[in-house]
PDB file of C-alpha atoms in Angstrom:
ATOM      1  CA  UNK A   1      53.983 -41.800 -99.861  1.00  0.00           C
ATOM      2  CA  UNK A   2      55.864 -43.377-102.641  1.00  0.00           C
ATOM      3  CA  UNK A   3      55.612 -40.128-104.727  1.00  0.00           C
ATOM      4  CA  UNK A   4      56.474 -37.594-101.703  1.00  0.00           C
ATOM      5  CA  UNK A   5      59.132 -39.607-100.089  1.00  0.00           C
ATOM      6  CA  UNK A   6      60.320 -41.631-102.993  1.00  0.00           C
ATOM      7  CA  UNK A   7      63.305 -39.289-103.267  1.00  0.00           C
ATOM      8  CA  UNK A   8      64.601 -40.216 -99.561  1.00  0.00           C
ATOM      9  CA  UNK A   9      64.430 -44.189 -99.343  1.00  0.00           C
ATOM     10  CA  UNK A  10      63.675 -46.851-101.372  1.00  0.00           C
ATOM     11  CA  UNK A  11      61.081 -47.936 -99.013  1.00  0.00           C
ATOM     12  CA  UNK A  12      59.081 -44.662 -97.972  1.00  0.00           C
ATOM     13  CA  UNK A  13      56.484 -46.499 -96.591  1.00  0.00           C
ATOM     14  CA  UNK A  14      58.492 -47.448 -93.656  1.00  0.00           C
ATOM     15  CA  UNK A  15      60.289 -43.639 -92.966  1.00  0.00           C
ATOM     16  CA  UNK A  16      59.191 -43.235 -89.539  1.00  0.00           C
ATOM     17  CA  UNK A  17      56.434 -39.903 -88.855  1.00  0.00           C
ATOM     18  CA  UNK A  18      59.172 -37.771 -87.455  1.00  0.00           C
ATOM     19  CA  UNK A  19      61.129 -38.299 -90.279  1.00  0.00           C
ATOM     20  CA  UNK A  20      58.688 -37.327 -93.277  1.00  0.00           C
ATOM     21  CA  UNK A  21      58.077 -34.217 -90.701  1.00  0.00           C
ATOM     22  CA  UNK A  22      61.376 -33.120 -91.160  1.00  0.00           C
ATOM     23  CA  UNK A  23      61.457 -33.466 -95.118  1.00  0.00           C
ATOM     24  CA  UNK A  24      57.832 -32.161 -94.976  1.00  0.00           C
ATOM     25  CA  UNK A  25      59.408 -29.026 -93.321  1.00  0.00           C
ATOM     26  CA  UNK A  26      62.027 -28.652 -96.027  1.00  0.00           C
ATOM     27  CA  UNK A  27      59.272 -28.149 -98.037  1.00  0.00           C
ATOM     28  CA  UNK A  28      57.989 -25.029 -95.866  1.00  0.00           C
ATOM     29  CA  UNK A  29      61.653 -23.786 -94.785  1.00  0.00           C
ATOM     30  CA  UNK A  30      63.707 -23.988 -97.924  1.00  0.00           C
ATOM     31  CA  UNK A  31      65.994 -22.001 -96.582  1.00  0.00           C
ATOM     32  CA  UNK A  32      66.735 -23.834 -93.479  1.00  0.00           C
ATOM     33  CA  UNK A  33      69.169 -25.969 -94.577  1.00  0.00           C
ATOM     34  CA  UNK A  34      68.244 -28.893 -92.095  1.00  0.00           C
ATOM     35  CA  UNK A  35      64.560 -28.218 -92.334  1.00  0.00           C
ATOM     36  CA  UNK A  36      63.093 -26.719 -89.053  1.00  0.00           C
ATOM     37  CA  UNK A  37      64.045 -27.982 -85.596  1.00  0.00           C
ATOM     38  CA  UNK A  38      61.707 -30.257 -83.853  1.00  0.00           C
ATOM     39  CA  UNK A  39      60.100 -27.546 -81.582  1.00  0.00           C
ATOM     40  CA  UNK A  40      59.667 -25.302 -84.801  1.00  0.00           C
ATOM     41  CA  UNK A  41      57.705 -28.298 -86.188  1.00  0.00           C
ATOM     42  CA  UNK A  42      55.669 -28.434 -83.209  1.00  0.00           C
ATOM     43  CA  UNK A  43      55.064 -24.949 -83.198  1.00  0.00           C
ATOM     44  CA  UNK A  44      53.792 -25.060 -86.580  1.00  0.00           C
ATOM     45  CA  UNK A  45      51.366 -27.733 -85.912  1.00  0.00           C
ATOM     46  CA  UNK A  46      49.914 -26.009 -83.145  1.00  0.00           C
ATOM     47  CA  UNK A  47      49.444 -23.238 -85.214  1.00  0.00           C
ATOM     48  CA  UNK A  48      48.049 -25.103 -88.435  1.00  0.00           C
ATOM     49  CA  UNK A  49      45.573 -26.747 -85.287  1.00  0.00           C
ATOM     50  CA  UNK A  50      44.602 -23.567 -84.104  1.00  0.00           C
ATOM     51  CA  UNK A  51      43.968 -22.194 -87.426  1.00  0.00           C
ATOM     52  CA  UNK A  52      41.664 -24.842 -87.979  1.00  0.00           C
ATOM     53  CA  UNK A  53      39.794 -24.304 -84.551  1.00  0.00           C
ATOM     54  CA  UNK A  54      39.797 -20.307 -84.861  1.00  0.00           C
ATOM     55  CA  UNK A  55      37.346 -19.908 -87.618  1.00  0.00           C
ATOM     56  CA  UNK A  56      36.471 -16.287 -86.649  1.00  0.00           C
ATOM     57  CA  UNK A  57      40.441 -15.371 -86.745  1.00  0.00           C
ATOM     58  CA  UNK A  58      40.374 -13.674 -82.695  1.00  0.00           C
ATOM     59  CA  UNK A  59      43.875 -14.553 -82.378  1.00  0.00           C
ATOM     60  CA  UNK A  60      45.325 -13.289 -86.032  1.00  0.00           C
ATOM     61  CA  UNK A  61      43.628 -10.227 -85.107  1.00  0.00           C
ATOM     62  CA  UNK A  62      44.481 -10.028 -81.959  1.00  0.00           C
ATOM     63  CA  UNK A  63      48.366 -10.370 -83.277  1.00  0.00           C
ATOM     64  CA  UNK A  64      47.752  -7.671 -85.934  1.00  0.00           C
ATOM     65  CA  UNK A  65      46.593  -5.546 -83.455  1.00  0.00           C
ATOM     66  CA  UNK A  66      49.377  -5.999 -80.915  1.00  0.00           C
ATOM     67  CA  UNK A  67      52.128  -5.211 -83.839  1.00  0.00           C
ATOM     68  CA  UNK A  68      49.795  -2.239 -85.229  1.00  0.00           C
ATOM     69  CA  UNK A  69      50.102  -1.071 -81.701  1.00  0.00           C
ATOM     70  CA  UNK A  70      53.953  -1.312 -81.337  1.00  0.00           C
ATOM     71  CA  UNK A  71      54.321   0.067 -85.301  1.00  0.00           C
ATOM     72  CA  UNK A  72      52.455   3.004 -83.998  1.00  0.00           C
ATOM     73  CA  UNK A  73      54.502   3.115 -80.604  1.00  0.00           C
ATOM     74  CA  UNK A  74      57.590   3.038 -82.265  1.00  0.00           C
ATOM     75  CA  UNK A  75      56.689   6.326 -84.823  1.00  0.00           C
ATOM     76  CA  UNK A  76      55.240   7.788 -81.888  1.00  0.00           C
ATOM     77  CA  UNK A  77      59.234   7.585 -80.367  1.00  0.00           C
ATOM     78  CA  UNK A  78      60.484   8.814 -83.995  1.00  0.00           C
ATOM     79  CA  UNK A  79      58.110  11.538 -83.733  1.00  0.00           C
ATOM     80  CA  UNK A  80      57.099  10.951 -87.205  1.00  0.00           C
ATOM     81  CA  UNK A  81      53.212  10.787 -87.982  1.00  0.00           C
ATOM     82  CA  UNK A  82      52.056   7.184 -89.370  1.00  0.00           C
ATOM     83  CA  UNK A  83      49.455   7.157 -91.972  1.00  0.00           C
ATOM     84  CA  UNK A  84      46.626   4.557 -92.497  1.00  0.00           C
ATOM     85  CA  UNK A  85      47.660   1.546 -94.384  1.00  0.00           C
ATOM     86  CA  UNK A  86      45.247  -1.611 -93.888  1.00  0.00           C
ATOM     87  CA  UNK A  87      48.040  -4.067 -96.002  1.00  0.00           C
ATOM     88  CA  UNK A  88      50.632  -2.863 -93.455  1.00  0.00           C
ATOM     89  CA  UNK A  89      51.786  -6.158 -92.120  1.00  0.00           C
ATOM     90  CA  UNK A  90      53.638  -4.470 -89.057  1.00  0.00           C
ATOM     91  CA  UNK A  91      56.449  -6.766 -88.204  1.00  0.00           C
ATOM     92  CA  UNK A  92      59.296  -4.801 -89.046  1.00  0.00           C
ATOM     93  CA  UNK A  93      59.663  -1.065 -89.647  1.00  0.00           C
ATOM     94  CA  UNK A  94      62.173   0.136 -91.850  1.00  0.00           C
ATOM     95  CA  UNK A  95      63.878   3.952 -91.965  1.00  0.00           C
ATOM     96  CA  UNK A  96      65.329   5.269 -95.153  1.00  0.00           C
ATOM     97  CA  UNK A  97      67.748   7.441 -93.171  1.00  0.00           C
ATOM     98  CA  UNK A  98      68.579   9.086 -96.677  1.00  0.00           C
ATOM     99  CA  UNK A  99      65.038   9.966 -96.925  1.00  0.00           C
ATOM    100  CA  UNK A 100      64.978  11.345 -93.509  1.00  0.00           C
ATOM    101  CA  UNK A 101      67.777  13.303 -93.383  1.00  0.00           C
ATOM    102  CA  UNK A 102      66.731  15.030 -96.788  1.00  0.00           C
ATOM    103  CA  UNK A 103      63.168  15.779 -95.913  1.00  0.00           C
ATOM    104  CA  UNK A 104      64.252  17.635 -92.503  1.00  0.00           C
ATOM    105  CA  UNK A 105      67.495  18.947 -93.388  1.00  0.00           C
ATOM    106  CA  UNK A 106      68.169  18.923 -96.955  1.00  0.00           C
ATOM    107  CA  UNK A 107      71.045  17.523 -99.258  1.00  0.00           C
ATOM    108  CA  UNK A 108      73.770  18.864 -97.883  1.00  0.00           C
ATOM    109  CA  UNK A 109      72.970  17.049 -94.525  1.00  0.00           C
ATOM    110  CA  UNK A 110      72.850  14.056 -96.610  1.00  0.00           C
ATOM    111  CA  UNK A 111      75.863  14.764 -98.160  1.00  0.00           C
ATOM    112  CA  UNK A 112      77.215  15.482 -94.778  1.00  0.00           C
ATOM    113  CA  UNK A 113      76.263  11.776 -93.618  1.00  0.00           C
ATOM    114  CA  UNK A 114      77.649  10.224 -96.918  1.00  0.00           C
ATOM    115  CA  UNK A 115      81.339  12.215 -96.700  1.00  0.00           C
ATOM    116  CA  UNK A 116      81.843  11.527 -92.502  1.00  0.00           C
ATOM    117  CA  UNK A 117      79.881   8.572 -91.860  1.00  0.00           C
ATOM    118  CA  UNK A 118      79.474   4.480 -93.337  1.00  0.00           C
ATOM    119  CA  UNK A 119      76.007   3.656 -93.001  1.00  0.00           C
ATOM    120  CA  UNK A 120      76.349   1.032 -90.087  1.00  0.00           C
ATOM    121  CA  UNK A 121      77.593   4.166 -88.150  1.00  0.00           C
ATOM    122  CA  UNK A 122      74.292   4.449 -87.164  1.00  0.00           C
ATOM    123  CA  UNK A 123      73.936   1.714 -85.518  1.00  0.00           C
ATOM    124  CA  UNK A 124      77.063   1.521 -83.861  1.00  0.00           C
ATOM    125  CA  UNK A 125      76.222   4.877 -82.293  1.00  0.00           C
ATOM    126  CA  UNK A 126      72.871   3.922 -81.169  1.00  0.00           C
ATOM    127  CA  UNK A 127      74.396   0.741 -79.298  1.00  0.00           C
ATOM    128  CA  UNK A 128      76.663   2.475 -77.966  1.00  0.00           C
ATOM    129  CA  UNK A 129      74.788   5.338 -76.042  1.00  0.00           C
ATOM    130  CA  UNK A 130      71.588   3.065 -75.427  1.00  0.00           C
ATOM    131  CA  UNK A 131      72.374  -0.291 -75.475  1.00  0.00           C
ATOM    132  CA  UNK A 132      69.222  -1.039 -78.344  1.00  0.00           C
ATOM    133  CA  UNK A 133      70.738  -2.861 -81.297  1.00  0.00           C
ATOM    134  CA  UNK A 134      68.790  -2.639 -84.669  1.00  0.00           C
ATOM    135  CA  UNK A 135      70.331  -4.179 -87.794  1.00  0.00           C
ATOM    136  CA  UNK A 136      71.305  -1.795 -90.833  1.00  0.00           C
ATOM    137  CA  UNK A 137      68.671  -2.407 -93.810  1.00  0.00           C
ATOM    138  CA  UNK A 138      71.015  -3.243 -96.370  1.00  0.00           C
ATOM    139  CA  UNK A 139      71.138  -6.575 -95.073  1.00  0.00           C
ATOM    140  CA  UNK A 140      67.878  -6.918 -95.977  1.00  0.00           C
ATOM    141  CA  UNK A 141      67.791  -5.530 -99.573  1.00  0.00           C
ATOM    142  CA  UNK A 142      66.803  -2.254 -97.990  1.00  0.00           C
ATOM    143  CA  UNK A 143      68.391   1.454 -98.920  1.00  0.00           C
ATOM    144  CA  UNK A 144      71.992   0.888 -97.618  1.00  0.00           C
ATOM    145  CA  UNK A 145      71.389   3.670 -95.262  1.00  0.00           C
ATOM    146  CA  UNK A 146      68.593   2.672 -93.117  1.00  0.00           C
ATOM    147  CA  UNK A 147      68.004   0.951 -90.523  1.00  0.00           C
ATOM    148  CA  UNK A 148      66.132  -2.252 -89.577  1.00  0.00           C
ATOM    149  CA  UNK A 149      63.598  -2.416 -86.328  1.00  0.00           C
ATOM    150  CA  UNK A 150      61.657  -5.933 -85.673  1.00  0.00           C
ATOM    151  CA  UNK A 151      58.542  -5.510 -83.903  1.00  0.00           C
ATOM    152  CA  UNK A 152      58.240  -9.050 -82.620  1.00  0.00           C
ATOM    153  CA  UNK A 153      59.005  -9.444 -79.402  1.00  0.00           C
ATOM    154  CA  UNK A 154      59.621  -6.925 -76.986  1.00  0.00           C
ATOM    155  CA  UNK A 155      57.239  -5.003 -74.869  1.00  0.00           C
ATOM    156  CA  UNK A 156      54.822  -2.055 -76.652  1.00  0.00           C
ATOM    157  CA  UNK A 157      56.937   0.379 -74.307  1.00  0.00           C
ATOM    158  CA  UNK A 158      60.145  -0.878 -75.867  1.00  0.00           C
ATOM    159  CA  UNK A 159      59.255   0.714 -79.236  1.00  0.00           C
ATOM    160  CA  UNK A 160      58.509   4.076 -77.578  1.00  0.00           C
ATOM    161  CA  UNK A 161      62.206   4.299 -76.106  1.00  0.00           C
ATOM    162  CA  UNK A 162      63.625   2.838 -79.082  1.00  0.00           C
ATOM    163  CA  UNK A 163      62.468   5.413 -81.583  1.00  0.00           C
ATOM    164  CA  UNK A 164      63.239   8.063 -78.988  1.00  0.00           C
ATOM    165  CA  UNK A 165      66.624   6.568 -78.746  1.00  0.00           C
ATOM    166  CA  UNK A 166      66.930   6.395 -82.705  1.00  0.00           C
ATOM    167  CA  UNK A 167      65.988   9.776 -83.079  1.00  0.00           C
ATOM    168  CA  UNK A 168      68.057  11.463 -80.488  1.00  0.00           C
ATOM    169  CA  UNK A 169      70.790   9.517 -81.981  1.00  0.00           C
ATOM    170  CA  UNK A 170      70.459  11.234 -85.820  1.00  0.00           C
ATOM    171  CA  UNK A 171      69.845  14.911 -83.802  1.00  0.00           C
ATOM    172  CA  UNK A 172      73.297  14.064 -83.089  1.00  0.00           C
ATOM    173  CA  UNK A 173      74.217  13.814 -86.272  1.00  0.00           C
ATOM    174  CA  UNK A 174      72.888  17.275 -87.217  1.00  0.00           C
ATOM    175  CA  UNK A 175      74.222  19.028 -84.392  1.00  0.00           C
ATOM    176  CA  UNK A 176      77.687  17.578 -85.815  1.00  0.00           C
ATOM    177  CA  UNK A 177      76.634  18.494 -89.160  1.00  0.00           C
ATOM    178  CA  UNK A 178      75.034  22.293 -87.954  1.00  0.00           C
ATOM    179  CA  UNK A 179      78.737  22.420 -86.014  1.00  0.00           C
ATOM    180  CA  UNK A 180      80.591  21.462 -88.806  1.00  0.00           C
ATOM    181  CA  UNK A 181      78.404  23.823 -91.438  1.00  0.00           C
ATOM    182  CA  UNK A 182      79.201  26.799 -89.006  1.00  0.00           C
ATOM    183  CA  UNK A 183      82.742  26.289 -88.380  1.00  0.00           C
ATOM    184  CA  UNK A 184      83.221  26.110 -92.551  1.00  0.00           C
ATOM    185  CA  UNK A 185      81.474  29.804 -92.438  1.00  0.00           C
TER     186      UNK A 185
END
């Protein structure tokens, strides 16, 4: 105790449990700037106990499965195939839109996205017609034009209309651009 909780009392052998919880969890959550809430910390232990009690892993599987499922889902909605990838951890999907743009429609439909359009556009646009917010990539030290989709929480039928939403949204953006092209001719 002296050596772990030296740092935060001169006496860490009275620093009551709930206390050396919180410093423990500054040890987990560095970037949590208060160390994790008490109901974090209680989450975490029941997770560290069930860990210990599920020795044939039926519930990490069964949350692997349950994200492969949405990951799937949500490509499904893109219609974009997905191939096999057993170290695909599944909780978020990112789309390069760059990427996408360029393998269906070629440069100068990128080009045609970098001239008109700021990458949060996107977004925006998506919100806007469909009320489904997804975070722009960048903000996660992903290409600057793509777009960010956590598959956490929501319902496995969520992911279907959500990558049906996201991709009628960019057809949009080529009609504009297939407009646009034409008119210039």
């Amino acid at each position: 105790m002296n050596k772990l909780y030296g740092s935060l009392s001169v006496h860490p052998e009275k620093i009551k449990f709930i206390d050396r919880m919180v410093a423990d969890s500054r040890q987990v959550a560095l970037n949590h700037t208060a160390g994790l809430s008490l109901p974090q910390q209680i989450q975490m232990m029941l997770f560290a106990g069930f860990a210990l009690l599920d020795k044939k892993n039926k519930y990490k599987e069964a949350c692997r499965n349950l994200l492969h499922n949405r990951f799937n889902i949500f490509w499904e909605g893109m219609n974009i195939p997905v191939f096999a990838d057993p170290d695909r951890a599944c909780y978020y999907c990112e789309i390069d839109l760059h990427e996408w743009a360029e393998r269906n429609y070629g440069k100068e439909f990128v080009k045609f996205l970098e001239n008109n359009f700021e990458p949060v556009d996107i977004v925006f646009r998506l919100a806007e017609k469909s009320h489904i917010v997804l975070l722009n990539g960048g903000g996660f030290a992903g290409p600057e034009w793509s777009v960010r989709v956590s598959l956490a929480n929501l319902n496995e039928a969520d992911y279907q209309v959500i990558g049906e939403q996201l991709s009628e949204t960019m057809q949009e953006y080529v009609r504009g651009w297939k407009i646009a092209t034409h008119q210039q001719q």
